[in-house]
Coordinates of C-alpha atoms and ligand atoms in Angstrom, one line a residue:
M1 CA 124.3 160.7 214.4
K2 CA 125.0 160.9 218.1
K3 CA 121.9 161.4 220.3
Y4 CA 121.8 163.6 223.4
V5 CA 119.5 163.9 226.4
L6 CA 119.5 167.7 227.2
D7 CA 117.7 169.9 229.6
L8 CA 116.7 172.9 227.5
R9 CA 115.4 176.2 228.8
V10 CA 112.3 177.8 227.3
S11 CA 113.3 181.2 225.9
S12 CA 109.9 182.0 224.5
V13 CA 106.4 180.6 223.9
E14 CA 104.3 182.3 221.2
A15 CA 100.7 181.5 220.5
L16 CA 100.3 181.4 216.7
S17 CA 96.6 180.4 216.8
D18 CA 94.0 179.1 219.3
K19 CA 95.7 175.7 219.0
H20 CA 99.3 176.2 217.9
V21 CA 102.3 177.5 219.8
L22 CA 105.9 178.1 218.8
I23 CA 108.2 177.2 221.6
K24 CA 111.8 178.3 221.4
L25 CA 114.4 176.3 223.5
T26 CA 117.9 177.2 224.3
A27 CA 120.9 175.3 225.8
S28 CA 123.8 176.4 228.0
Q29 CA 126.2 174.9 225.3
A30 CA 125.9 174.9 221.6
L31 CA 123.0 172.8 220.3
P32 CA 124.1 169.6 218.6
D33 CA 123.9 169.0 214.9
M34 CA 120.4 168.3 213.6
L35 CA 119.1 167.7 210.2
P36 CA 115.8 168.7 208.6
G37 CA 113.1 166.1 209.1
Q38 CA 114.5 164.8 212.3
F39 CA 112.6 165.0 215.5
V40 CA 112.9 165.4 219.3
E41 CA 111.3 163.2 222.0
V42 CA 110.1 165.6 224.6
R43 CA 109.4 164.7 228.2
V44 CA 106.1 166.2 229.3
D45 CA 106.5 167.2 233.0
N46 CA 103.4 168.1 235.1
S47 CA 100.9 166.0 233.0
P48 CA 100.0 163.0 235.2
S49 CA 98.3 161.3 232.3
T50 CA 101.3 161.6 229.9
F51 CA 103.7 158.8 230.7
L52 CA 105.7 158.7 227.5
R53 CA 107.8 161.3 225.8
R54 CA 106.0 162.9 222.8
P55 CA 107.7 163.1 219.3
I56 CA 107.8 166.7 217.9
S57 CA 109.6 167.7 214.7
I58 CA 112.6 170.0 214.6
C59 CA 110.9 173.1 213.2
F60 CA 114.0 175.3 213.0
V61 CA 117.5 175.6 214.5
D62 CA 118.7 179.2 214.9
R63 CA 122.4 178.9 215.3
D64 CA 122.8 182.7 215.9
S65 CA 120.6 182.6 219.0
N66 CA 121.4 178.9 219.8
E67 CA 117.6 178.1 219.7
L68 CA 115.7 175.0 218.8
W69 CA 112.1 175.8 217.6
L70 CA 109.2 173.4 218.1
L71 CA 105.8 174.1 216.6
V72 CA 103.1 172.3 218.7
A73 CA 99.5 171.7 218.0
A74 CA 97.7 171.3 221.4
I75 CA 95.5 168.3 220.7
G76 CA 95.7 166.1 223.8
D77 CA 97.0 166.2 227.4
G78 CA 100.7 166.1 226.5
T79 CA 100.8 168.8 223.8
R80 CA 98.3 170.9 225.8
Q81 CA 100.8 170.8 228.7
L82 CA 103.6 171.8 226.3
A83 CA 101.6 174.7 225.2
R84 CA 101.3 175.9 228.8
L85 CA 105.1 176.1 229.2
N86 CA 106.5 179.5 230.3
T87 CA 109.7 181.3 229.6
G88 CA 112.4 180.0 231.9
D89 CA 110.9 176.5 232.3
M90 CA 113.2 173.5 231.6
V91 CA 112.3 170.8 229.0
N92 CA 114.1 167.5 228.8
C93 CA 114.6 166.4 225.2
V94 CA 116.2 163.4 223.5
L95 CA 117.6 164.5 220.1
P96 CA 118.1 164.4 217.2
L97 CA 116.1 161.3 216.3
G98 CA 115.2 159.6 213.0
T99 CA 116.0 160.3 209.3
S100 CA 116.1 163.5 207.4
F101 CA 114.8 164.8 204.1
S102 CA 117.3 164.3 201.1
M103 CA 119.1 167.3 199.8
P104 CA 119.0 167.7 196.0
A105 CA 122.1 166.8 193.9
S106 CA 122.5 170.4 192.8
A107 CA 121.1 173.9 193.5
D108 CA 119.3 174.1 190.2
K109 CA 116.8 171.3 191.1
K110 CA 113.3 172.4 191.7
V111 CA 112.2 171.2 195.1
L112 CA 108.6 171.4 196.3
L113 CA 107.8 171.2 200.0
I114 CA 104.2 170.6 200.9
G115 CA 102.8 170.8 204.4
G116 CA 99.4 170.7 205.9
G117 CA 98.4 172.0 209.4
V118 CA 101.2 171.5 212.0
G119 CA 102.9 169.3 209.4
V120 CA 104.5 172.4 208.0
A121 CA 106.9 172.3 211.0
P122 CA 109.9 170.3 209.6
L123 CA 109.7 172.1 206.2
L124 CA 110.9 175.5 207.6
F125 CA 114.3 174.0 208.6
W126 CA 114.6 172.1 205.3
G127 CA 113.7 175.3 203.4
K128 CA 116.6 177.1 205.2
A129 CA 119.0 174.3 204.4
L130 CA 118.0 174.4 200.8
K131 CA 118.4 178.2 200.7
D132 CA 121.9 177.8 202.3
M133 CA 122.9 175.6 199.3
G134 CA 121.6 178.1 196.8
C135 CA 118.3 176.3 196.0
E136 CA 115.1 178.4 196.1
A137 CA 112.4 176.0 197.3
T138 CA 108.7 176.3 196.6
F139 CA 106.4 175.7 199.5
I140 CA 102.7 174.9 199.4
L141 CA 101.2 175.4 202.8
G142 CA 97.7 174.1 203.4
A143 CA 95.3 175.0 206.2
R144 CA 91.6 175.1 207.0
S145 CA 91.4 178.9 207.0
A146 CA 93.7 182.0 207.0
K147 CA 94.1 181.9 210.8
D148 CA 95.6 178.4 210.6
V149 CA 98.3 179.3 208.1
L150 CA 101.4 179.0 210.3
L151 CA 104.7 180.8 210.2
L152 CA 104.0 182.5 206.9
D153 CA 106.6 185.3 207.4
E154 CA 109.3 182.7 208.3
F155 CA 108.6 180.6 205.2
N156 CA 108.7 183.7 203.0
K157 CA 112.4 184.1 204.0
Y158 CA 113.4 180.8 202.5
G159 CA 111.5 180.4 199.2
R160 CA 108.4 181.0 197.2
V161 CA 105.2 180.4 199.3
C162 CA 102.0 179.1 197.8
V163 CA 99.0 178.8 200.2
T164 CA 95.7 176.9 200.0
T165 CA 92.9 177.2 202.4
E166 CA 89.8 175.0 202.5
D167 CA 87.5 178.1 202.8
G168 CA 89.4 180.2 200.3
C169 CA 90.2 183.0 202.8
M170 CA 93.8 183.0 201.8
G171 CA 95.7 181.8 198.8
E172 CA 93.8 179.3 196.5
R173 CA 90.7 177.5 197.7
G174 CA 91.0 173.8 198.2
F175 CA 93.6 171.3 199.3
V176 CA 97.4 171.5 198.7
T177 CA 97.1 169.1 195.8
N178 CA 94.5 171.5 194.1
H179 CA 97.1 174.3 193.8
S180 CA 97.7 175.5 190.3
V181 CA 101.5 175.5 190.6
L182 CA 101.3 171.7 190.4
V183 CA 99.8 172.0 186.9
A184 CA 101.8 175.0 185.8
E185 CA 105.3 173.7 186.7
K186 CA 107.4 170.6 186.8
F187 CA 109.4 169.8 190.0
D188 CA 112.4 167.4 190.5
Q189 CA 111.7 166.5 194.1
I190 CA 108.9 166.7 196.6
G191 CA 108.9 166.4 200.4
T192 CA 105.7 166.4 202.4
C193 CA 104.4 166.3 206.0
G194 CA 100.9 166.5 207.3
P195 CA 97.8 164.4 207.7
K196 CA 98.0 160.9 206.1
P197 CA 95.2 161.6 203.5
M198 CA 97.1 164.7 202.4
M199 CA 100.4 162.9 202.1
L200 CA 98.7 160.1 200.1
S201 CA 97.4 162.6 197.6
V202 CA 100.8 164.2 197.3
A203 CA 102.4 160.7 196.9
R204 CA 99.9 159.9 194.1
Y205 CA 100.7 163.1 192.3
A206 CA 104.5 162.5 192.6
H207 CA 104.0 158.8 191.5
E208 CA 101.9 159.9 188.4
H209 CA 104.5 162.5 187.4
Q210 CA 107.4 160.3 188.3
I211 CA 108.9 162.7 190.8
M212 CA 111.1 161.6 193.7
C213 CA 109.0 162.0 196.8
E214 CA 109.6 161.7 200.5
V215 CA 106.9 161.7 203.2
S216 CA 107.4 162.4 206.9
L217 CA 105.3 159.8 208.7
E218 CA 103.6 160.6 212.0
N219 CA 102.9 157.1 213.3
Q220 CA 102.2 157.1 217.0
M221 CA 105.4 156.6 218.9
A222 CA 106.6 155.7 222.4
C223 CA 110.3 155.0 222.9
G224 CA 111.5 156.8 219.7
L225 CA 114.5 154.6 219.6
G226 CA 113.4 151.4 217.8
A227 CA 112.8 149.3 221.0
C228 CA 109.1 149.2 221.6
L229 CA 107.8 148.4 218.0
C230 CA 104.8 150.6 218.4
C231 CA 105.5 152.7 215.4
V232 CA 105.9 150.1 212.7
E233 CA 105.0 150.7 209.1
K234 CA 104.8 148.0 206.3
T235 CA 107.4 148.5 203.6
D236 CA 108.7 146.5 200.6
E237 CA 111.3 145.1 203.1
G238 CA 108.8 144.1 205.8
N239 CA 107.9 146.1 208.9
V240 CA 110.1 148.9 209.9
C241 CA 110.2 151.2 212.9
V242 CA 109.3 154.7 211.7
C243 CA 111.2 156.2 214.6
K244 CA 114.5 154.8 213.3
E245 CA 114.0 154.2 209.6
G246 CA 111.7 157.2 209.3
P247 CA 110.0 159.5 209.9
V248 CA 111.2 160.6 206.4
M249 CA 110.8 157.8 203.9
N250 CA 110.7 157.6 200.2
I251 CA 107.2 156.7 198.9
N252 CA 108.7 153.8 196.8
R253 CA 109.4 151.9 200.0
L254 CA 105.9 152.2 201.3
L255 CA 103.0 149.8 200.5
W256 CA 100.5 152.7 199.9
Q257 CA 98.0 152.2 197.2
L258 CA 99.2 154.9 194.7
Ligands
FAD1 C1 107.9 162.0 214.0 C2 106.7 162.9 214.5 C3 106.9 164.2 214.5 C4 105.8 165.0 215.0 N1 105.9 166.3 215.0 C5 105.0 167.1 215.5 C6 105.1 168.5 215.6 O1 106.1 169.1 215.1 N2 104.2 169.3 216.2 C7 103.1 168.7 216.8 O2 102.2 169.3 217.4 N3 102.9 167.3 216.7 C8 103.8 166.5 216.2 N4 103.6 165.2 216.1 C9 102.4 164.6 216.7 C10 102.5 164.6 218.2 O3 103.6 163.8 218.6 C11 101.2 164.1 218.8 O4 100.2 165.0 218.5 C12 101.4 164.0 220.3 O5 102.2 162.8 220.6 C13 100.0 163.8 221.0 O6 100.2 163.7 222.3 P1 99.1 164.2 223.4 O7 99.5 163.8 224.7 O8 98.9 165.7 223.2 O9 97.8 163.6 222.9 P2 97.3 162.1 223.2 O10 96.4 162.3 224.4 O11 98.3 161.1 223.3 O12 96.4 161.9 221.9 C14 95.3 162.8 221.6 C15 94.6 162.2 220.3 O13 95.5 162.3 219.2 C16 95.8 161.0 218.7 N5 97.2 161.0 218.3 C17 98.3 161.0 219.1 N6 99.4 161.0 218.4 C18 99.0 160.9 217.1 C19 99.7 160.8 215.9 N7 101.1 160.8 215.9 N8 99.0 160.8 214.8 C20 97.7 160.8 214.8 N9 97.0 160.9 215.9 C21 97.6 160.9 217.1 C22 95.4 160.1 219.8 O14 95.1 158.8 219.3 C23 94.3 160.8 220.5 O15 93.1 160.5 219.8 C24 104.7 164.4 215.6 C25 104.6 163.0 215.6 C26 105.6 162.2 215.1 C27 105.5 160.8 215.1
FES2 S1 108.6 154.4 219.0 FE1 109.4 152.6 219.9 S2 110.1 151.5 218.3 FE2 109.4 153.3 217.4

């Protein structure tokens, strides 16, 4: 897909928790085509310690308002600076980058989307794409506590939402892989994004039940274009750059101990 370097204008910044913000960006022209699972390399201005762009998943593309949504967890200097953006600020982005989640062969397939923490970000756009093709997705959203469950109202628009919280304040108590829907139902396809231990547990479940599974890797990145080799992951075909051959990869390609 053709890549663009665009100056996007911040149309809103909404604090979703003490750590998470939803940033909506708009362009003077129609936003380019983007696929669920792809990401944006964001230039972080006004952060003297942030030299490189930061990779952020495409959370949603609203074609009606011509807005790109980014869900950001403020964990370091770069993301904290992004969380301080104001309406009207300009943000330079390279997009769209990387691979996307696979769409099922037909609308009757049961697709399960599992996200933990800020890893829920790319699943919203994928859920929308699934709904557009007539496929009602099931989401499992995992968080520490109720206040960390992100974009619940938005996810409810695109499928059935199951929640797990570690303290049991909302949904079922435990981790995403403890949710009862995994025992009660059989899925045809799984996609997941979140902390590596969570994705490993999901991949083990999928492997055990012989379900096609894709994970969205969050290896640290610099160039985002396959040039610096700082994001490599070992696969059955040797080392690959996650920014180009990922971030979405089938678990069968990875050398994880399943
Ligand atoms: C493809 C992709 C998509 C991403 N999507 C999102 C998203 O939608 N929303 C979001 O908030 N974040 C996302 N991230 C993670 C985000 O890019 C990092 O949190 C960010 O680069 C940290 O930058 P910083 O300057 O704030 O922190 P830094 O000061 O660079 O780092 C702060 C701390 O976090 C650690 N760290 C930095 N990057 C990562 C990482 N990728 N994995 C684990 N630890 C890391 C550092 O080692 C350090 O300890 C994504 C990452 C990738 C690769
Ligand atoms: S981030 Fe530079 S090669 Fe992937």
